mmCIF file of C-alpha atoms in Angstrom:
data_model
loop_
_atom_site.group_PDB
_atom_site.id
_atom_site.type_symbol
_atom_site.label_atom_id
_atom_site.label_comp_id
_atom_site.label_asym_id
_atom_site.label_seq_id
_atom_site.Cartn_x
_atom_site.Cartn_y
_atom_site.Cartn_z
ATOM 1 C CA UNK K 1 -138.247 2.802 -37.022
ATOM 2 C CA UNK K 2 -136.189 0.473 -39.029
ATOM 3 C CA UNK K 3 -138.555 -2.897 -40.480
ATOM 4 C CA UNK K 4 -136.321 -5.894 -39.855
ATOM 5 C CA UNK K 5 -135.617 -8.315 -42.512
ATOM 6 C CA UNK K 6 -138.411 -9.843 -41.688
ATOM 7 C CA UNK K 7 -137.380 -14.371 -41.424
ATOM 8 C CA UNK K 8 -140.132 -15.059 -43.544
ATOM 9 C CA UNK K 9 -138.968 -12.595 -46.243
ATOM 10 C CA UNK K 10 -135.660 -14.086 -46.004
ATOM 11 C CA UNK K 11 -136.191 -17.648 -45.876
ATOM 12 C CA UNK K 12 -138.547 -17.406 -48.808
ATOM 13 C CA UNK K 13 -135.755 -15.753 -51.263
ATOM 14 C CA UNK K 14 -132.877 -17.881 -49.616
ATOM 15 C CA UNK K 15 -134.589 -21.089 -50.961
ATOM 16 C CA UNK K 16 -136.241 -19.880 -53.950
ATOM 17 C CA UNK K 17 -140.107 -20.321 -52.766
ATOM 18 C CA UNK K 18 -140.901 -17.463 -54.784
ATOM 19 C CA UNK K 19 -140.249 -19.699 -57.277
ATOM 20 C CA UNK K 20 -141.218 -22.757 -55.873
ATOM 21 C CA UNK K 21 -144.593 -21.482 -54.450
ATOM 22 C CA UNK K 22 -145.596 -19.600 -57.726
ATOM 23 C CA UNK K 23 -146.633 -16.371 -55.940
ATOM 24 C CA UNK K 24 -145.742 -13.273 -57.211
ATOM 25 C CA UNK K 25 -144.406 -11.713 -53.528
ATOM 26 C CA UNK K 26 -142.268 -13.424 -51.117
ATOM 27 C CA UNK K 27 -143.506 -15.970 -48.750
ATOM 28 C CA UNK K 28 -142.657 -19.170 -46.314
ATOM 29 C CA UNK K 29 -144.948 -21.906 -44.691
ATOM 30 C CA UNK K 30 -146.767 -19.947 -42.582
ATOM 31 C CA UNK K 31 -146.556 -17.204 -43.743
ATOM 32 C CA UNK K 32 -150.085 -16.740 -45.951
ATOM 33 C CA UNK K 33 -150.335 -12.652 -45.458
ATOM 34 C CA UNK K 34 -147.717 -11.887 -47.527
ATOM 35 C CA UNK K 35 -146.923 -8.553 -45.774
ATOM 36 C CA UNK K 36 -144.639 -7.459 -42.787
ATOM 37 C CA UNK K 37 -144.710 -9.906 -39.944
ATOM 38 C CA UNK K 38 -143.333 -6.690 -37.294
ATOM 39 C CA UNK K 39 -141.134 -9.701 -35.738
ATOM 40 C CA UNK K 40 -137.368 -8.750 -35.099
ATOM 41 C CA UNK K 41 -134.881 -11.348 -35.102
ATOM 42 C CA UNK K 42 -132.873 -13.124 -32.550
ATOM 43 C CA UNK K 43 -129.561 -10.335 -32.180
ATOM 44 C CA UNK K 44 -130.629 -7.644 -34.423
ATOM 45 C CA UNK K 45 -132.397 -4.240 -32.200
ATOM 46 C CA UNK K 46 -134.728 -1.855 -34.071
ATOM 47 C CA UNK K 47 -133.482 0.741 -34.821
ATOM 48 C CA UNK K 48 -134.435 4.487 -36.227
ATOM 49 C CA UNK K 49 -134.043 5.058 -39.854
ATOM 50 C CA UNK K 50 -134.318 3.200 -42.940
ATOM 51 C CA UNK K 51 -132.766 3.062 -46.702
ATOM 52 C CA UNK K 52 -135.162 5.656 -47.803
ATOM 53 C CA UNK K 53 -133.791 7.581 -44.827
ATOM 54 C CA UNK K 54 -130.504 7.064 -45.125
ATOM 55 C CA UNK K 55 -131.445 8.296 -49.055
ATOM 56 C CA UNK K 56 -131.464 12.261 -47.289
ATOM 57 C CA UNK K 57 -128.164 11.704 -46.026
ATOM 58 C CA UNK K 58 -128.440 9.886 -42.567
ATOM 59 C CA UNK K 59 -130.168 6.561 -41.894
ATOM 60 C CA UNK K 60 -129.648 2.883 -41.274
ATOM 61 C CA UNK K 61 -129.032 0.901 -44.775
ATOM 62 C CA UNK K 62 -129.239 -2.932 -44.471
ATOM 63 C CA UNK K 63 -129.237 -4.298 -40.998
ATOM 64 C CA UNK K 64 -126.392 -2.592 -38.979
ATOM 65 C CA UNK K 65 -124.959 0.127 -41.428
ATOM 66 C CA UNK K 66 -125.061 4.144 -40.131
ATOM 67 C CA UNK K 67 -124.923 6.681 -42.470
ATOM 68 C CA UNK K 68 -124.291 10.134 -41.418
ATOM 69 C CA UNK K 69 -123.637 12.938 -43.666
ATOM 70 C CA UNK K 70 -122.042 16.277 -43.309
ATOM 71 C CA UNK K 71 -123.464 19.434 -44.072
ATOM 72 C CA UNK K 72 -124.599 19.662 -47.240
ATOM 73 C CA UNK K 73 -122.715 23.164 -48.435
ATOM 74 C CA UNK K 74 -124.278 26.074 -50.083
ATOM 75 C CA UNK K 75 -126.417 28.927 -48.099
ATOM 76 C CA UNK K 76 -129.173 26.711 -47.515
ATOM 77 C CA UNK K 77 -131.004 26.055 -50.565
ATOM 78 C CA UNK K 78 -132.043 22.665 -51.985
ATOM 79 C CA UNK K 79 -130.327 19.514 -52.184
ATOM 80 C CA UNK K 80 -130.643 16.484 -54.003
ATOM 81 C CA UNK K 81 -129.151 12.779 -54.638
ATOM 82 C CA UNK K 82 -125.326 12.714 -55.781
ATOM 83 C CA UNK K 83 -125.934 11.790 -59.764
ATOM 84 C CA UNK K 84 -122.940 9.733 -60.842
ATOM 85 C CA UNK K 85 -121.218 10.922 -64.144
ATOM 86 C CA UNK K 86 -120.674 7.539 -65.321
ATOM 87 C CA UNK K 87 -124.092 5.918 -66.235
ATOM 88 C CA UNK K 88 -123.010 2.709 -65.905
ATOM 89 C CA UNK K 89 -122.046 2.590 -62.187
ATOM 90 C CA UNK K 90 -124.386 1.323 -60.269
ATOM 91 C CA UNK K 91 -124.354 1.085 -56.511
ATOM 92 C CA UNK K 92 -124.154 -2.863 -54.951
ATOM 93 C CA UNK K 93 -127.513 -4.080 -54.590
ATOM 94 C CA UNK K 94 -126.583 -6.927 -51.543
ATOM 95 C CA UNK K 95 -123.744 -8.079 -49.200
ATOM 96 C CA UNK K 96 -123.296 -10.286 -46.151
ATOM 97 C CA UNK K 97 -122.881 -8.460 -43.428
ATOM 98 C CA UNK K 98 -122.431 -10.044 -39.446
ATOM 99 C CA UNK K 99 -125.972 -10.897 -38.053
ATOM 100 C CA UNK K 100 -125.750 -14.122 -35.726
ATOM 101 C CA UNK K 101 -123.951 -16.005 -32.793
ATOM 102 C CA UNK K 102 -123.876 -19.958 -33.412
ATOM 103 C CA UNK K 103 -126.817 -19.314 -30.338
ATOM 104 C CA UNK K 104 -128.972 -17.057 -32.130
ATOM 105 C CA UNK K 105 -128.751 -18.299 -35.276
ATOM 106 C CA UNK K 106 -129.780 -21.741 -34.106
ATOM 107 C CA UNK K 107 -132.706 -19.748 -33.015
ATOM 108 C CA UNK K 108 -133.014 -17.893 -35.829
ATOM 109 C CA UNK K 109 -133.366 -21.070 -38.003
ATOM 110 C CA UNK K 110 -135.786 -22.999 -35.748
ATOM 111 C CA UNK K 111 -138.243 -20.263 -35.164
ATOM 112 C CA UNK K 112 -138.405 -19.005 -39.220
ATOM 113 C CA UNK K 113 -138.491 -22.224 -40.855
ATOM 114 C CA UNK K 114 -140.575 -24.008 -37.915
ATOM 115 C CA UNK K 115 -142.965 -26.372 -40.063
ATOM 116 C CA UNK K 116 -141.561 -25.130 -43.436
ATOM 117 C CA UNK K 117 -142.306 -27.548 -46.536
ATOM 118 C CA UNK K 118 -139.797 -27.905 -49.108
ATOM 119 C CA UNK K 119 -137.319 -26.712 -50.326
ATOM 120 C CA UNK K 120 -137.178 -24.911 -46.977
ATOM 121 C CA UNK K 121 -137.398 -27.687 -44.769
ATOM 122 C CA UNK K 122 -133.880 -29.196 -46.332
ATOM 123 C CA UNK K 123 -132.260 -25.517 -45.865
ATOM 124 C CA UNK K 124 -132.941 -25.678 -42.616
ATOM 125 C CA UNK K 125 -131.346 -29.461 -41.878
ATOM 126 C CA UNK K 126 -128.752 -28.411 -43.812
ATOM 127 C CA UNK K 127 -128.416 -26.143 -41.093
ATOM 128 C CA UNK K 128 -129.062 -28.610 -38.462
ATOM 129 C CA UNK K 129 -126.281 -31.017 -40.145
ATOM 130 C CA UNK K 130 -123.955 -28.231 -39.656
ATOM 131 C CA UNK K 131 -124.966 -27.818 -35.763
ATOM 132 C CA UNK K 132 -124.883 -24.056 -36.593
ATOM 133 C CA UNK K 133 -120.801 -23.725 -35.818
ATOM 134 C CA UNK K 134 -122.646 -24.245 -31.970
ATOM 135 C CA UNK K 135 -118.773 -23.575 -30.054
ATOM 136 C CA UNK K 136 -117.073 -22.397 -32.772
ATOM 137 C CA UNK K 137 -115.668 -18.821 -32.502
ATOM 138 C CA UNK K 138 -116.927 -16.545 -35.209
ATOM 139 C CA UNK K 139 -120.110 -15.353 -36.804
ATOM 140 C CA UNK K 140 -123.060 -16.018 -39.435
ATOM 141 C CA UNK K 141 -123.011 -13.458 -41.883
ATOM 142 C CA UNK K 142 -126.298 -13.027 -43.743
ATOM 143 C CA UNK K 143 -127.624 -11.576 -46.775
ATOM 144 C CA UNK K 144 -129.332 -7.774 -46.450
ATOM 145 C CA UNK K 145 -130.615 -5.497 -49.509
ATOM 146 C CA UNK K 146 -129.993 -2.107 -50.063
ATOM 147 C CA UNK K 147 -133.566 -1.089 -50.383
ATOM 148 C CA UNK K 148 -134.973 -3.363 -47.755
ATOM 149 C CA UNK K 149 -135.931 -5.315 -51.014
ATOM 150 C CA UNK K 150 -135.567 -8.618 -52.224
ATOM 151 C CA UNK K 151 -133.832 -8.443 -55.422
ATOM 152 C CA UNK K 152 -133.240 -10.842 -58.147
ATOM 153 C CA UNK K 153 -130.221 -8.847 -59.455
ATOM 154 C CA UNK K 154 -128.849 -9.962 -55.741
ATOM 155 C CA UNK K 155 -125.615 -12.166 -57.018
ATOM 156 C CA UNK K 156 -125.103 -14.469 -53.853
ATOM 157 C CA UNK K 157 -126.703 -18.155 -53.937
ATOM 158 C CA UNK K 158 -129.697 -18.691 -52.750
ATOM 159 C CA UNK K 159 -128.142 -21.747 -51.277
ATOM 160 C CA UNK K 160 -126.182 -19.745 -48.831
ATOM 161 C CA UNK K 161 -128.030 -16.783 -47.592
ATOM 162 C CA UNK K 162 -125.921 -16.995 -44.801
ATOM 163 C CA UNK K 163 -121.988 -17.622 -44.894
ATOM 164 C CA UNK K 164 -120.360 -18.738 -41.415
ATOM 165 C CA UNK K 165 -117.236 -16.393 -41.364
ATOM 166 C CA UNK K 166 -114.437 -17.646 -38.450
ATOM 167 C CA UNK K 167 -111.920 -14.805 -37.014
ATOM 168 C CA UNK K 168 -109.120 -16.165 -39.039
ATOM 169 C CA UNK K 169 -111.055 -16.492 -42.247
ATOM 170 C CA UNK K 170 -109.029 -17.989 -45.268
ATOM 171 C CA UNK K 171 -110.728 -16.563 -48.103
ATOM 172 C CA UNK K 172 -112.998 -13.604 -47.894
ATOM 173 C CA UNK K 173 -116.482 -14.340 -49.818
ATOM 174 C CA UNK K 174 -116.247 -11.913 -53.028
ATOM 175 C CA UNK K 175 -119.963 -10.579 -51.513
ATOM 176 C CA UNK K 176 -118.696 -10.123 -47.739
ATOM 177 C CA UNK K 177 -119.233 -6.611 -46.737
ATOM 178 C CA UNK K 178 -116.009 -4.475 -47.037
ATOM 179 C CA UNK K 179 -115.107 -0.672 -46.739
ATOM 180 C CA UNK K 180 -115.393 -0.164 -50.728
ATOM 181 C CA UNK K 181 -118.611 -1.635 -50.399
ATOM 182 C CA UNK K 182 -119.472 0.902 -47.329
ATOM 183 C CA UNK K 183 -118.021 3.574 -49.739
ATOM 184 C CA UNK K 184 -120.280 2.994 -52.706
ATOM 185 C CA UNK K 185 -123.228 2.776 -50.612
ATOM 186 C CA UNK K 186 -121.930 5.987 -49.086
ATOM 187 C CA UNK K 187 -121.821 7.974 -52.390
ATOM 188 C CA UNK K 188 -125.299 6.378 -53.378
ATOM 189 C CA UNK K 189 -126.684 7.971 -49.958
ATOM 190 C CA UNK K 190 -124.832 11.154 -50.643
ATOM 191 C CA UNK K 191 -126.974 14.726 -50.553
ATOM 192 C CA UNK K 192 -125.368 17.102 -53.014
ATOM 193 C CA UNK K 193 -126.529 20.851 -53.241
ATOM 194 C CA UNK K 194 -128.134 22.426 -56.010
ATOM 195 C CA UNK K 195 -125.760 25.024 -57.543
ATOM 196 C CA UNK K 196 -126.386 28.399 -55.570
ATOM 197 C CA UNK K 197 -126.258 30.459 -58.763
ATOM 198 C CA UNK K 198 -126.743 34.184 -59.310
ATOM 199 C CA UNK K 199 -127.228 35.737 -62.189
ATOM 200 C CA UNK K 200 -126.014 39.289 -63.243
ATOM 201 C CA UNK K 201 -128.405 41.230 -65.023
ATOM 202 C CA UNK K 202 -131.100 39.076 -63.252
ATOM 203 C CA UNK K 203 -132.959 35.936 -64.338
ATOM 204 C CA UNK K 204 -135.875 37.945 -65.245
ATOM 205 C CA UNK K 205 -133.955 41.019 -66.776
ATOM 206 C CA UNK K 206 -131.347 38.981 -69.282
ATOM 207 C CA UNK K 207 -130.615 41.152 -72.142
ATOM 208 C CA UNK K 208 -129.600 39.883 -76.274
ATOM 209 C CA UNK K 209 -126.301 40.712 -77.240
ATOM 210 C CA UNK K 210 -125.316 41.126 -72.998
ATOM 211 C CA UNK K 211 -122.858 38.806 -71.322
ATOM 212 C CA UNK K 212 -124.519 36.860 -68.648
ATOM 213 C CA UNK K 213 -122.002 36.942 -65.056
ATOM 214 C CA UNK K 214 -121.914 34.055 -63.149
ATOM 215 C CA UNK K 215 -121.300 33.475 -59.818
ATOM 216 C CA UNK K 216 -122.052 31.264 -56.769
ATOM 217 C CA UNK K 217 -124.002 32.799 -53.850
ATOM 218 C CA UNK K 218 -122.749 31.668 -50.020
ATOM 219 C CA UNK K 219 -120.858 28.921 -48.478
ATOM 220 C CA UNK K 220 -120.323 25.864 -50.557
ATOM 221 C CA UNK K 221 -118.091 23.113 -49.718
ATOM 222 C CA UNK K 222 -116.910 20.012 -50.021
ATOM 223 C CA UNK K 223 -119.441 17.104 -48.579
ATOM 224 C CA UNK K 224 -118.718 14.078 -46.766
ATOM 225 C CA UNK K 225 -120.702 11.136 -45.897
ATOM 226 C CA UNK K 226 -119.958 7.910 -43.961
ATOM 227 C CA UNK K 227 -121.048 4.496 -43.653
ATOM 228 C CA UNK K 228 -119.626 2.576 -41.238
ATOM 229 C CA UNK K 229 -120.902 -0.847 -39.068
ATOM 230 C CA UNK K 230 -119.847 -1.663 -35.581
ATOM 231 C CA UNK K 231 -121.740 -4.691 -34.698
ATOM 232 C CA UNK K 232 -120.576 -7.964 -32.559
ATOM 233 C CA UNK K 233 -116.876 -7.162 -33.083
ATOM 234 C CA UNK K 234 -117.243 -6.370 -36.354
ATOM 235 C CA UNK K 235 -116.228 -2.795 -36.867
ATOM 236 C CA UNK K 236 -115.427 -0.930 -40.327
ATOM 237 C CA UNK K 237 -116.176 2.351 -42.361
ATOM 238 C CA UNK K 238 -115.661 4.513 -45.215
ATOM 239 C CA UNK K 239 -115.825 7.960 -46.107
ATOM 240 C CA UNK K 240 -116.641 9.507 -49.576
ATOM 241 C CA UNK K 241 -115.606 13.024 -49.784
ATOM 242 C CA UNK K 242 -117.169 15.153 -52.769
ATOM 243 C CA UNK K 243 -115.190 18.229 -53.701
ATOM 244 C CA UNK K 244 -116.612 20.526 -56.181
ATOM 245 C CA UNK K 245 -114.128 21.208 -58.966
ATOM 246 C CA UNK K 246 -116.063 23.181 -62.240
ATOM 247 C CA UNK K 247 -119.082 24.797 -62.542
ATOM 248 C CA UNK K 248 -120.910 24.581 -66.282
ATOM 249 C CA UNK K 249 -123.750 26.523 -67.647
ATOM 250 C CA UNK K 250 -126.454 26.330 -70.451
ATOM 251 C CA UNK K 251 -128.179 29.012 -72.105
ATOM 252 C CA UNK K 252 -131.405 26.249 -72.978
ATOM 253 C CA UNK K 253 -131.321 27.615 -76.776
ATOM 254 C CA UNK K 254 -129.369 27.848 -79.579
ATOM 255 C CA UNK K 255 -129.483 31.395 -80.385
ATOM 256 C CA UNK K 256 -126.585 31.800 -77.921
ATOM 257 C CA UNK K 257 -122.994 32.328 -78.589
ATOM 258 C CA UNK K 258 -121.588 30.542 -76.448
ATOM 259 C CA UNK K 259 -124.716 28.047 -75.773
ATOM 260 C CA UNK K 260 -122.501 26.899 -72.985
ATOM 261 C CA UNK K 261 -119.553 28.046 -70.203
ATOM 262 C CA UNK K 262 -117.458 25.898 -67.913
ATOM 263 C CA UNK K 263 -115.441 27.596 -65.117
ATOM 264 C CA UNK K 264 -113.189 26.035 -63.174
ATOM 265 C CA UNK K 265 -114.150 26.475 -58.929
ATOM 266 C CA UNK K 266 -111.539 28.806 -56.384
ATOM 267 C CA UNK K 267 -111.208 27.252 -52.790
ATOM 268 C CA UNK K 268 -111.793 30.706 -50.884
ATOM 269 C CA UNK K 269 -112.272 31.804 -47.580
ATOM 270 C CA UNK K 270 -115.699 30.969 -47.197
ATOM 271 C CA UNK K 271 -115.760 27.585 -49.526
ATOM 272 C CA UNK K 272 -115.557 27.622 -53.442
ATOM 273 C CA UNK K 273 -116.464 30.022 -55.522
ATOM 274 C CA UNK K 274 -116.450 31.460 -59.058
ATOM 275 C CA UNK K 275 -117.178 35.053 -60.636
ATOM 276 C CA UNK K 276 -117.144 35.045 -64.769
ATOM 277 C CA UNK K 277 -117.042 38.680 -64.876
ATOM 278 C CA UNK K 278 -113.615 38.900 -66.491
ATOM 279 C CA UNK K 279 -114.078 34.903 -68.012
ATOM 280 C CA UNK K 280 -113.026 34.106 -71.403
ATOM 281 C CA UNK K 281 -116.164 32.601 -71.505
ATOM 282 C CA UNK K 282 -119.771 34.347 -70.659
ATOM 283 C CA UNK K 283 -122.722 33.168 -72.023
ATOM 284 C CA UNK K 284 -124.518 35.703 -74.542
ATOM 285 C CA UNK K 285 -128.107 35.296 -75.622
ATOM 286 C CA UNK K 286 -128.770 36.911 -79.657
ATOM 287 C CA UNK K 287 -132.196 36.996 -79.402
ATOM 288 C CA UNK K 288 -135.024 37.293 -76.886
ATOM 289 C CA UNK K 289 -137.159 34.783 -75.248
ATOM 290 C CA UNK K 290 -140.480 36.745 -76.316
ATOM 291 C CA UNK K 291 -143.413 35.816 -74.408
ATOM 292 C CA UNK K 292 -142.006 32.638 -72.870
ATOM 293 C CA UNK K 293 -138.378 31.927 -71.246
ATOM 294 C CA UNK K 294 -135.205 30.065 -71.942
ATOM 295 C CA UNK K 295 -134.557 26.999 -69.564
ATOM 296 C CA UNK K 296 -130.468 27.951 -68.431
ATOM 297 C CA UNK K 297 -129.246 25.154 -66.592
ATOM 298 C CA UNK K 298 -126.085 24.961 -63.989
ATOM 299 C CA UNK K 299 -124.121 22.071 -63.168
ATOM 300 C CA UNK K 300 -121.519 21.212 -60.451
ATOM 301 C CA UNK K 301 -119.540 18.435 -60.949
ATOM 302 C CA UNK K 302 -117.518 16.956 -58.034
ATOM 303 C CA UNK K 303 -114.995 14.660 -57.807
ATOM 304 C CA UNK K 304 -115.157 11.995 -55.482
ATOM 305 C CA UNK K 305 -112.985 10.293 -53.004
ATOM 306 C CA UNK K 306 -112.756 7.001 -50.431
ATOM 307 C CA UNK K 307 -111.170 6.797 -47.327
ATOM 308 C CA UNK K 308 -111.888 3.518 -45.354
ATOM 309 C CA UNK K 309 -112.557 5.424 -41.791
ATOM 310 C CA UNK K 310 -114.503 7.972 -40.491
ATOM 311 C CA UNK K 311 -111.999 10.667 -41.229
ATOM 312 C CA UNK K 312 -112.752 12.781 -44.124
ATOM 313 C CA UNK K 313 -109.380 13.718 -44.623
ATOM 314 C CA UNK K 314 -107.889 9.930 -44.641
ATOM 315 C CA UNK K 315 -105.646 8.629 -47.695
ATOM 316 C CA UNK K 316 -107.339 8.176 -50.985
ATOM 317 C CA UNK K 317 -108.254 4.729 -51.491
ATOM 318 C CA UNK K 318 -109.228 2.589 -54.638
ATOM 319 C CA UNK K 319 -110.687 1.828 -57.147
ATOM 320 C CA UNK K 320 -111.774 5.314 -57.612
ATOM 321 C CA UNK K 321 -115.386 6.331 -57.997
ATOM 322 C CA UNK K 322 -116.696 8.614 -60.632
ATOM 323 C CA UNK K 323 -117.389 12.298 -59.950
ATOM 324 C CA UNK K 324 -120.393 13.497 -58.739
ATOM 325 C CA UNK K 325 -123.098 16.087 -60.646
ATOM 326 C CA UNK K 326 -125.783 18.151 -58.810
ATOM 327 C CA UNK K 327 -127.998 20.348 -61.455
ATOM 328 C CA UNK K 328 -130.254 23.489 -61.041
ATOM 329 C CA UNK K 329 -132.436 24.535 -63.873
ATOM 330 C CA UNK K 330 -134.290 27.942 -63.968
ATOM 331 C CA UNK K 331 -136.143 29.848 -66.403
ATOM 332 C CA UNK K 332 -134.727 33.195 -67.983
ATOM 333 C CA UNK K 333 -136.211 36.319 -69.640
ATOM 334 C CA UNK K 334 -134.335 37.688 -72.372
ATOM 335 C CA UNK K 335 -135.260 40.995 -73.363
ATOM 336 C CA UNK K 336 -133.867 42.976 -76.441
ATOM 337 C CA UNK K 337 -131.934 46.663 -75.073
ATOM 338 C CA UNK K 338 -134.249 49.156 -75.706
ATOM 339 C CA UNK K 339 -133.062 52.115 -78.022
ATOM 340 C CA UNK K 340 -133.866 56.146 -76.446
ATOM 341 C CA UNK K 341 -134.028 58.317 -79.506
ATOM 342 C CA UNK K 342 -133.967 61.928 -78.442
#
């Protein structure tokens, strides 16, 4: 089951008690445990799954956010977390997303901060001051993490860990939750498989001065994964599609000609595919592992698309995110061609 945002988590990093308190985990007056309270707040259900969940490709990220994944390709081997290509993307850490009614939030704020010392205490009159939109049409929008974590990297004001957001809303907040957002924490949830590779001689049965044939073994297509919120009106998604476009491999040595091989993926019948056996390009040990092995390593990179629905095959949307790279490593036995003399 999902652990709520706990209130006391939240009101401790929306006013900065962390800080204020000088302890080292969050906390709020009344709060003296320091660990998960179990209490679920006024409009939010439990729910199954959880951002370590939704990590495997289906799951609930923040408060309200489904992911579901399809299948992850290949013929049923391993998979493993979509590893962008650019190192400096980085997935959004927090957002607003819908959480209250005037009603519940009024709630909300009396029963978390409920003898709170400062700075809480003035949070929660500002809150008061405000009469908590009480007959206004249109929601509080409140801060959630992506890893069920307070984080300081989090770049919304602890002032306002919740926004009131009308139905006509003039200006969006820049950290409101949106479809790109849904689409980057798509890709970040994404399941990619691990090359099916085959090897021709066999891993075990490589041979020096021998081309080494490629191909990919079984079904292996593109993935898709959505995440997508339909809470109190509020109803959006996105879909990242990964297609895989080239396949590279590495012999793991030097005392290969090529040391590497990139092939370029066929849509067939049954998914992608390659074969090397008449490539340009075939990866040919010169001299033999010995005793020990040579670590060859395949890579599949996939490029990456948005849509903001539930439709894999929607219109491309931007900004773009980088491709995708799922990687197999194996160890290889290169044996030198033995000689008959007669």
């Amino acid at each position: 089951m999902t652990r709520p945002f706990r209130p006391a988590f939240r009101a401790a990093a929306a006013v900065g008690l962390v800080v204020a308190l000088g302890t080292g985990s969050p906390a709020y007056a009344g709060d003296t445990s320091g660990g998960d309270t179990g209490t679920t707040e006024p409009g939010q259900n439990n729910q199954p799954g959880s951002a370590s969940s939704a990590s495997s490709g289906n799951g609930t990220i923040g408060a309200h956010i489904q992911v579901r994944q399809s299948k992850a390709g290949g013929s049923g081997g391993s998979t493993s977390k979509a590893t962008s290509s650019n190192a400096n993307w980085k997935p959004p850490v927090c957002w607003y997303e819908p959480m209250y009614t005037p009603d519940e939030y009024e709630e909300f704020i009396k029963s978390s901060y409920k003898g709170a010392q400062e700075p809480a205490a003035s949070y929660a009159k500002k809150r008061a001051d405000e009469d908590y939109h009480k007959g206004d049409k249109g929601l509080w929008w409140q801060v959630q993490f992506r890893d069920d974590a307070y984080s300081s990297l989090c770049p919304v004001s602890t002032d306002n860990w919740e926004i009131w957001v009308p139905p006509a809303q003039p200006k969006q907040d820049p950290h409101q939750l949106t479809p790109e957002t849904l689409s980057e924490l798509a890709y970040n949830s994404t399941k990619l498989p691990t090359p099916p590779v085959v090897l021709s001689p066999s891993s075990d049965r490589l041979k020096v001065n021998l081309a080494t044939r490629v191909k990919l073994d079984g079904d292996f297509d593109r993935v898709w994964t959505t995440a997508s919120i339909n809470y109190k009106g509020v109803e959006m998604a996105a879909t990242t599609v990964a297609t895989p476009i080239a396949l590279k491999v590495e012999a793991g040595t030097a005392d290969a000609d090529p040391q590497s091989c990139t092939y370029d993926l066929v849509k067939g019948d049954n998914g992608y595919t390659v074969d090397s056996k008449d490539a340009g390009c075939n990866v040919t040990y010169l001299r033999s592992s010995g005793t020990g092995t040579y670590p060859f390593k395949a890579s599949i990179t996939w490029k990456v698309t948005w849509t903001d629905s539930a439709n894999p095959d929607g219109p491309a949307r931007q900004p773009g995110l980088p491709d995708g790279l799922s990687t197999y490593e194996q160890n290889v036995t290169v044996k030198e061609i033995q000689a008959v003399n007669r």
